[in-house]
PDB file of C-alpha atoms in Angstrom:
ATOM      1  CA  UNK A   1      -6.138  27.188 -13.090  1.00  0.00           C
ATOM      2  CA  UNK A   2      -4.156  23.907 -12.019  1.00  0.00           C
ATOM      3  CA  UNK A   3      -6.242  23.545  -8.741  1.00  0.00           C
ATOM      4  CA  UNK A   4      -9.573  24.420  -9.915  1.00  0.00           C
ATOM      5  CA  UNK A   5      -8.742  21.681 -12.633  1.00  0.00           C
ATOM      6  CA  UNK A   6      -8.155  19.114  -9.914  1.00  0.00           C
ATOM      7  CA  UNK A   7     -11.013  20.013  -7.834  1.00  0.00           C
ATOM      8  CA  UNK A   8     -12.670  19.458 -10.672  1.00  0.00           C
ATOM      9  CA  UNK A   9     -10.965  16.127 -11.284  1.00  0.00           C
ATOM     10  CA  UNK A  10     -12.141  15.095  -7.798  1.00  0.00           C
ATOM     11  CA  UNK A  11     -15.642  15.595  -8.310  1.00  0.00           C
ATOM     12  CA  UNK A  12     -15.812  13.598 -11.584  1.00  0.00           C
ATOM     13  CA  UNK A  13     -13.813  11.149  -9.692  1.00  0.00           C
ATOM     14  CA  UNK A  14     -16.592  10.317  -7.158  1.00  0.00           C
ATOM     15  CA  UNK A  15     -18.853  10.650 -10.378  1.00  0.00           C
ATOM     16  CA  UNK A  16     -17.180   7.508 -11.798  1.00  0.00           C
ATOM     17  CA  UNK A  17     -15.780   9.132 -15.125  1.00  0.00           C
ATOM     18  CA  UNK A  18     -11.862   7.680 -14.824  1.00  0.00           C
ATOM     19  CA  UNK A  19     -11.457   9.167 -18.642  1.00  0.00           C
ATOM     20  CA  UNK A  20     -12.700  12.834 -17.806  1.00  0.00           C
ATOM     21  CA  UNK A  21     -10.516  12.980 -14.358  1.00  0.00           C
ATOM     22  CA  UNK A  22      -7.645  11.997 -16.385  1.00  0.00           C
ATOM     23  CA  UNK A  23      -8.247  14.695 -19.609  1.00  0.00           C
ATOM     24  CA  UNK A  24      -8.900  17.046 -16.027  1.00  0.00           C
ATOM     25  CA  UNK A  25      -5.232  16.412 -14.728  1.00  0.00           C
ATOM     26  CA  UNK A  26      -3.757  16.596 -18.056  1.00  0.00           C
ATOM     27  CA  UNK A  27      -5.137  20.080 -18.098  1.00  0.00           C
ATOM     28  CA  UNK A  28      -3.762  20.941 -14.793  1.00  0.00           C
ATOM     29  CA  UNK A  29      -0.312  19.801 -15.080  1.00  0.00           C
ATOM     30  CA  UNK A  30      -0.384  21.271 -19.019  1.00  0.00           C
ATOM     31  CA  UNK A  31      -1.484  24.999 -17.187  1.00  0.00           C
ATOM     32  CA  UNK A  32       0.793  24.540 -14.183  1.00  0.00           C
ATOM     33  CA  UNK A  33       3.792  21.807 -14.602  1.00  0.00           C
ATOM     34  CA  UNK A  34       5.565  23.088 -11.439  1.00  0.00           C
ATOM     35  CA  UNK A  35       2.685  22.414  -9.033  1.00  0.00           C
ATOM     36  CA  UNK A  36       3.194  19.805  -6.877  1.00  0.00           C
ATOM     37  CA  UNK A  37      -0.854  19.255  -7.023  1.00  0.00           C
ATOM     38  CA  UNK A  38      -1.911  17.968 -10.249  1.00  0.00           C
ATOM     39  CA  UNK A  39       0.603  15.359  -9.998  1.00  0.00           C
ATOM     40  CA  UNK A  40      -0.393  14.067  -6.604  1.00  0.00           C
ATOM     41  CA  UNK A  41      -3.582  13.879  -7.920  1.00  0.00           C
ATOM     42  CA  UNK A  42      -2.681  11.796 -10.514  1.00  0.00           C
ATOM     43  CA  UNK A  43      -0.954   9.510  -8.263  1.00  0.00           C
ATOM     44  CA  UNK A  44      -4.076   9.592  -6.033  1.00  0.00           C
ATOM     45  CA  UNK A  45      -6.625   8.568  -8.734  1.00  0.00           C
ATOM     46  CA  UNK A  46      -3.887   6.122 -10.414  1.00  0.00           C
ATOM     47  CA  UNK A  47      -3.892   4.269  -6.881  1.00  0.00           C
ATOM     48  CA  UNK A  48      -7.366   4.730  -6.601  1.00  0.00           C
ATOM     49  CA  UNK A  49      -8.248   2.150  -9.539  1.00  0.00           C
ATOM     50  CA  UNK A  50      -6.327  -0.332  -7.560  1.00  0.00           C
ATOM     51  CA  UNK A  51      -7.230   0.023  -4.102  1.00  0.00           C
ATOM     52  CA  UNK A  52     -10.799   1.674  -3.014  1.00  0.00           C
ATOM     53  CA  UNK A  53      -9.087   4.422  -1.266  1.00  0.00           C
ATOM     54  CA  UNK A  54      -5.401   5.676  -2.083  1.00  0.00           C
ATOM     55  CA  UNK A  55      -4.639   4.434   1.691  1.00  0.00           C
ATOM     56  CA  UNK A  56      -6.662   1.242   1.969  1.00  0.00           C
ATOM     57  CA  UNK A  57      -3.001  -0.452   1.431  1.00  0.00           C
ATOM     58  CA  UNK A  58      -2.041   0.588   4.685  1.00  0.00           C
ATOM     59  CA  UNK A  59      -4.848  -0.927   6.802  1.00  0.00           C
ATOM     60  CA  UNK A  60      -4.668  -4.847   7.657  1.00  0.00           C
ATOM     61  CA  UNK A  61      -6.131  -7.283   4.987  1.00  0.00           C
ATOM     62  CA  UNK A  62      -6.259  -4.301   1.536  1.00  0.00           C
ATOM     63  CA  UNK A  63      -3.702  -3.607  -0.501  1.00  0.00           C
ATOM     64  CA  UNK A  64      -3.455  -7.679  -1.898  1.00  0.00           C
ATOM     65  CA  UNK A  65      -0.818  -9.242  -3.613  1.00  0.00           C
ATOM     66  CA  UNK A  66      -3.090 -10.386  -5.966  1.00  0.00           C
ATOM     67  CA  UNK A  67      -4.245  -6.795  -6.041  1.00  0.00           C
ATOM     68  CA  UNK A  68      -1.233  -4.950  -7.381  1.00  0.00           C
ATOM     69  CA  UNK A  69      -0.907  -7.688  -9.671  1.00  0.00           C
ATOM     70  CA  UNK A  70      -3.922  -7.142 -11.339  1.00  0.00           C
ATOM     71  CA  UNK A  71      -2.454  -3.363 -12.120  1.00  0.00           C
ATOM     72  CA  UNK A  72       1.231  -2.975 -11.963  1.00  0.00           C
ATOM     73  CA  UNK A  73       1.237  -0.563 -14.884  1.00  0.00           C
ATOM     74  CA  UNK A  74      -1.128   1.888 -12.826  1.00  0.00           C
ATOM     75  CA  UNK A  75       0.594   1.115  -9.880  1.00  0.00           C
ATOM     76  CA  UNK A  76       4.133   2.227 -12.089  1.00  0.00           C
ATOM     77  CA  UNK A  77       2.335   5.172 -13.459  1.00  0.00           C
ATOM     78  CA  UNK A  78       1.444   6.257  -9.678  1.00  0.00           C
ATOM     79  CA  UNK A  79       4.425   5.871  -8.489  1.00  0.00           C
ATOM     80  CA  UNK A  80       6.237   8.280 -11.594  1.00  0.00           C
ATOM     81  CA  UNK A  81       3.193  10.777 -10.691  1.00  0.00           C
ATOM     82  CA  UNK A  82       4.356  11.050  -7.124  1.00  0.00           C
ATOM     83  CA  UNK A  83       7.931  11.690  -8.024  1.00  0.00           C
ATOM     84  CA  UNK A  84       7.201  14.071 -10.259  1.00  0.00           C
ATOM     85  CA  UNK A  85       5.208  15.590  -7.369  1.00  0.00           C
ATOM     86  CA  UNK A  86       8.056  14.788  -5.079  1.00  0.00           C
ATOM     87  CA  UNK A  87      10.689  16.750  -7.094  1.00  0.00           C
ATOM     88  CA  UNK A  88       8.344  19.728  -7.439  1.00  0.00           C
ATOM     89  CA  UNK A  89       7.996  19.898  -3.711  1.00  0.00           C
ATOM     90  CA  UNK A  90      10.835  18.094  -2.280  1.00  0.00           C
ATOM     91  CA  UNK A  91      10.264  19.370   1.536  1.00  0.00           C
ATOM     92  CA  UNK A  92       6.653  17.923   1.474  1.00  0.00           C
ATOM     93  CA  UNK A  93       6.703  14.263   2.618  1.00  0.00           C
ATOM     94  CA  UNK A  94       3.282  12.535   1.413  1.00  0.00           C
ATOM     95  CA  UNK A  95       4.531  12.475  -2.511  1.00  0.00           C
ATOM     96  CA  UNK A  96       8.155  11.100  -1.304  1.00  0.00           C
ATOM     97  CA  UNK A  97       5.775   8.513   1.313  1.00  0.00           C
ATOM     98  CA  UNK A  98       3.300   7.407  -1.551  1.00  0.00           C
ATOM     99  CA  UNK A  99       5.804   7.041  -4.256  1.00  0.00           C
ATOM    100  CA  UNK A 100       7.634   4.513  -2.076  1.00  0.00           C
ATOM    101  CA  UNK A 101       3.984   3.009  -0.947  1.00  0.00           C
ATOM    102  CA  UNK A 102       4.240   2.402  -4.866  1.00  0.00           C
ATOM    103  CA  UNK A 103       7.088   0.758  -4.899  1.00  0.00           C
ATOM    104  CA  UNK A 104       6.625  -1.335  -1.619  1.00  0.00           C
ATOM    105  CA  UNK A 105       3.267  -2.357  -3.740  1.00  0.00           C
ATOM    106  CA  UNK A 106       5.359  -3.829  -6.712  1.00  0.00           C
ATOM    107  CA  UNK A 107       7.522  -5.795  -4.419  1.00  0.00           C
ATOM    108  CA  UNK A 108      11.007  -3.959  -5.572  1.00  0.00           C
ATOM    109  CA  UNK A 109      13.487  -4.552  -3.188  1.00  0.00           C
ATOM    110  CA  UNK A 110      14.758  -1.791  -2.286  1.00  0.00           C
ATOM    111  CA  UNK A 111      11.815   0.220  -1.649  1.00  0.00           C
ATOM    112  CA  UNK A 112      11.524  -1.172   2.796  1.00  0.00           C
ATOM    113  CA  UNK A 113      15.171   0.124   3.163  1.00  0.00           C
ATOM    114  CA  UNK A 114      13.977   3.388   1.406  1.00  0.00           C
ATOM    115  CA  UNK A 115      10.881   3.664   3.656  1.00  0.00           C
ATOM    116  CA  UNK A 116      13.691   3.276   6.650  1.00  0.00           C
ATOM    117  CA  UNK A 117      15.638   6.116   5.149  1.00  0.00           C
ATOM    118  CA  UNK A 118      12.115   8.388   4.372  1.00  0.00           C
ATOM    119  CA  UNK A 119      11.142   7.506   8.209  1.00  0.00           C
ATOM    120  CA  UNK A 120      14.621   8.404   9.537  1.00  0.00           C
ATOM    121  CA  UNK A 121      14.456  11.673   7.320  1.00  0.00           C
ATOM    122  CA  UNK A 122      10.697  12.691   8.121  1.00  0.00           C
ATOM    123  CA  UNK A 123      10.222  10.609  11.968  1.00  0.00           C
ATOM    124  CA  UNK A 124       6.640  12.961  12.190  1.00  0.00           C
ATOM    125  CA  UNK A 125       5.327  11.626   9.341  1.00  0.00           C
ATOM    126  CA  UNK A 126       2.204   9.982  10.044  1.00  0.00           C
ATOM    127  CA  UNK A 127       1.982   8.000   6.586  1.00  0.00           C
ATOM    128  CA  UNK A 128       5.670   6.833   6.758  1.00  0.00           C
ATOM    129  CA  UNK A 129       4.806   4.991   9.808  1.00  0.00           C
ATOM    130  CA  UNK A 130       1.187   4.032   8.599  1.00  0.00           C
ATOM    131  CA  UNK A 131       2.796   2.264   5.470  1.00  0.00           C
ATOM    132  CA  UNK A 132       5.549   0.761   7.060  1.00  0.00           C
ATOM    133  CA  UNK A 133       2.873  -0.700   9.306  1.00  0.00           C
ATOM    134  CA  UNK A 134       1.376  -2.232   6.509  1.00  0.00           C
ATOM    135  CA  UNK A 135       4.165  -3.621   4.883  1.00  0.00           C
ATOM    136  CA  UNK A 136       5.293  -5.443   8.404  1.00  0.00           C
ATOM    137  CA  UNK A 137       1.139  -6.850   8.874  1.00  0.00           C
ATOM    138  CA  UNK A 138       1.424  -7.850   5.115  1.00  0.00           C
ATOM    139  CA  UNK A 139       4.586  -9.750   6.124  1.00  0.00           C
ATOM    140  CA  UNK A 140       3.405 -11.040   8.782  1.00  0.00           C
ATOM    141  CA  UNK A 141       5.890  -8.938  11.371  1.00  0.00           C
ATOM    142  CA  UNK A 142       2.367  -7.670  13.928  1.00  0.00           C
ATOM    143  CA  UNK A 143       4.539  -6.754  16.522  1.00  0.00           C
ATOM    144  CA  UNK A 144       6.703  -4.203  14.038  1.00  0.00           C
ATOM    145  CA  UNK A 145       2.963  -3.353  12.317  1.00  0.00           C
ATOM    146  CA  UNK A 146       1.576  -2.620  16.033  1.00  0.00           C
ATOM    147  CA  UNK A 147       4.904  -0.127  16.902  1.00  0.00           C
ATOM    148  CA  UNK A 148       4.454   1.491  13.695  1.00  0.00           C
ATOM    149  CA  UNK A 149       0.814   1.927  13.890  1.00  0.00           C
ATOM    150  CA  UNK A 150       0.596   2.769  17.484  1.00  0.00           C
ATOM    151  CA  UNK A 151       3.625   5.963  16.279  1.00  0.00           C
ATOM    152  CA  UNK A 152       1.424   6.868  13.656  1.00  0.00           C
ATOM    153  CA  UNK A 153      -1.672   7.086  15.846  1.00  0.00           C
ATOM    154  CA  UNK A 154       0.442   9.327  18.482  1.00  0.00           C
ATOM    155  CA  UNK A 155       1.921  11.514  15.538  1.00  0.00           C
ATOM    156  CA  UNK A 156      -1.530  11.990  14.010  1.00  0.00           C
ATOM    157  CA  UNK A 157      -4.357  11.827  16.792  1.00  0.00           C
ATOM    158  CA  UNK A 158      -6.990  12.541  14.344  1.00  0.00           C
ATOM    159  CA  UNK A 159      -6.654   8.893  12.569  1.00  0.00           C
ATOM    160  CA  UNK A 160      -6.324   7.193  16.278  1.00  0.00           C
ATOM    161  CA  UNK A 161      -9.375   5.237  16.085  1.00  0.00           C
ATOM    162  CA  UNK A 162      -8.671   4.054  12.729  1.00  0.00           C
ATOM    163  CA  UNK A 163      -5.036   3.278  13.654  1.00  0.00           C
ATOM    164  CA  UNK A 164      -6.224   1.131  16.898  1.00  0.00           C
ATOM    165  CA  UNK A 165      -8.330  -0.831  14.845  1.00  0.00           C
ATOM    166  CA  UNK A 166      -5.780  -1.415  13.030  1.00  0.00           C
ATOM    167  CA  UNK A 167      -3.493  -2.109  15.993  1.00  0.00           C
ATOM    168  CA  UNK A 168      -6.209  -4.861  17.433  1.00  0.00           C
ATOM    169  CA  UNK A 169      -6.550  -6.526  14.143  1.00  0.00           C
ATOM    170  CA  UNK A 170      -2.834  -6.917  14.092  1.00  0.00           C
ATOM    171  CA  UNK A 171      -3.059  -8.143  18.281  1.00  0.00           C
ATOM    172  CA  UNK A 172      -5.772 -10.871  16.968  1.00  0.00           C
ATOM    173  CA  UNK A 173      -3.227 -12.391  14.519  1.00  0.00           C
ATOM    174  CA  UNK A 174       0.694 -12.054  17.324  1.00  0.00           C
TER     175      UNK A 174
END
């Protein structure tokens, strides 16, 4: 029943319950602990009450210092979601990706070098690129944001557009 649970947890998710999603994933996990799913999920909608999207941190201007600082306990919980998820599933890359998009988020220092390691271990991952590309336009690097966006944009060509809007913001700024 785990993934009727979370489908269910999306819906009341766009319904603005936060309380019900969470009782929703609860269940999930509770009926199926070893599914990578209901903990994704719950690193999804964790993120989700921090940023309007799970992958608005990626994209130039979201994703706020002041942002995660409003929520580093959510952010935290997120991130131990995703690793759970992560060592459930350890060949898929977005838990491994969005864990570290955690940690990137509450500035711990070791988290860029890990992204380098993630990247070097999964190079056609989309979302290891699209965060790194973030964390570079956050820090000002747009030439490093503009490589990593413009390899995310090749590696998935169904996100180009939003990629090379990305990419022009980041041109504006060099």
């Amino acid at each position: 029943y785990g993934p009727a649970y979370v489908s269910h947890a999306r819906v009341l998710h766009q319904m603005g319950d936060h309380e019900s999603v969470r009782l929703a994933l609860d269940r999930a996990i509770e009926s199926d602990p070893n599914s990578p799913l209901p903990w994704f999920w719950k690193g999804e909608f964790l993120r989700r009450q921090v940023f309007k999207r799970s992958r608005d941190f990626c994209q130039p201007g979201a994703g706020t210092e002041q942002d995660t600082k409003k929520h580093p306990g959510l952010l935290a919980r997120a991130q131990e979601a995703y690793a759970k998820a992560a060592m459930v599933d350890p060949v898929s890359p977005e838990a491994s990706a969005m864990r570290l998009a955690c940690r990137i988020d509450l500035n711990e220092a070791t988290a860029p070098m890990e992204l380098d390691a993630f990247i070097a271990r999964f190079p056609k991952s989309a979302l290891g690129f699209a965060i790194r590309g973030g964390h570079h336009y956050r820090a000002g690097r747009f030439r490093e944001a503009i490589d990593d966006w413009d390899r995310a944009a090749d590696l998935q060509p169904a996100r180009r557009s939003i990629y090379r809007e990305w990419v022009d913001d980041a041109r504006r700024r060099k």
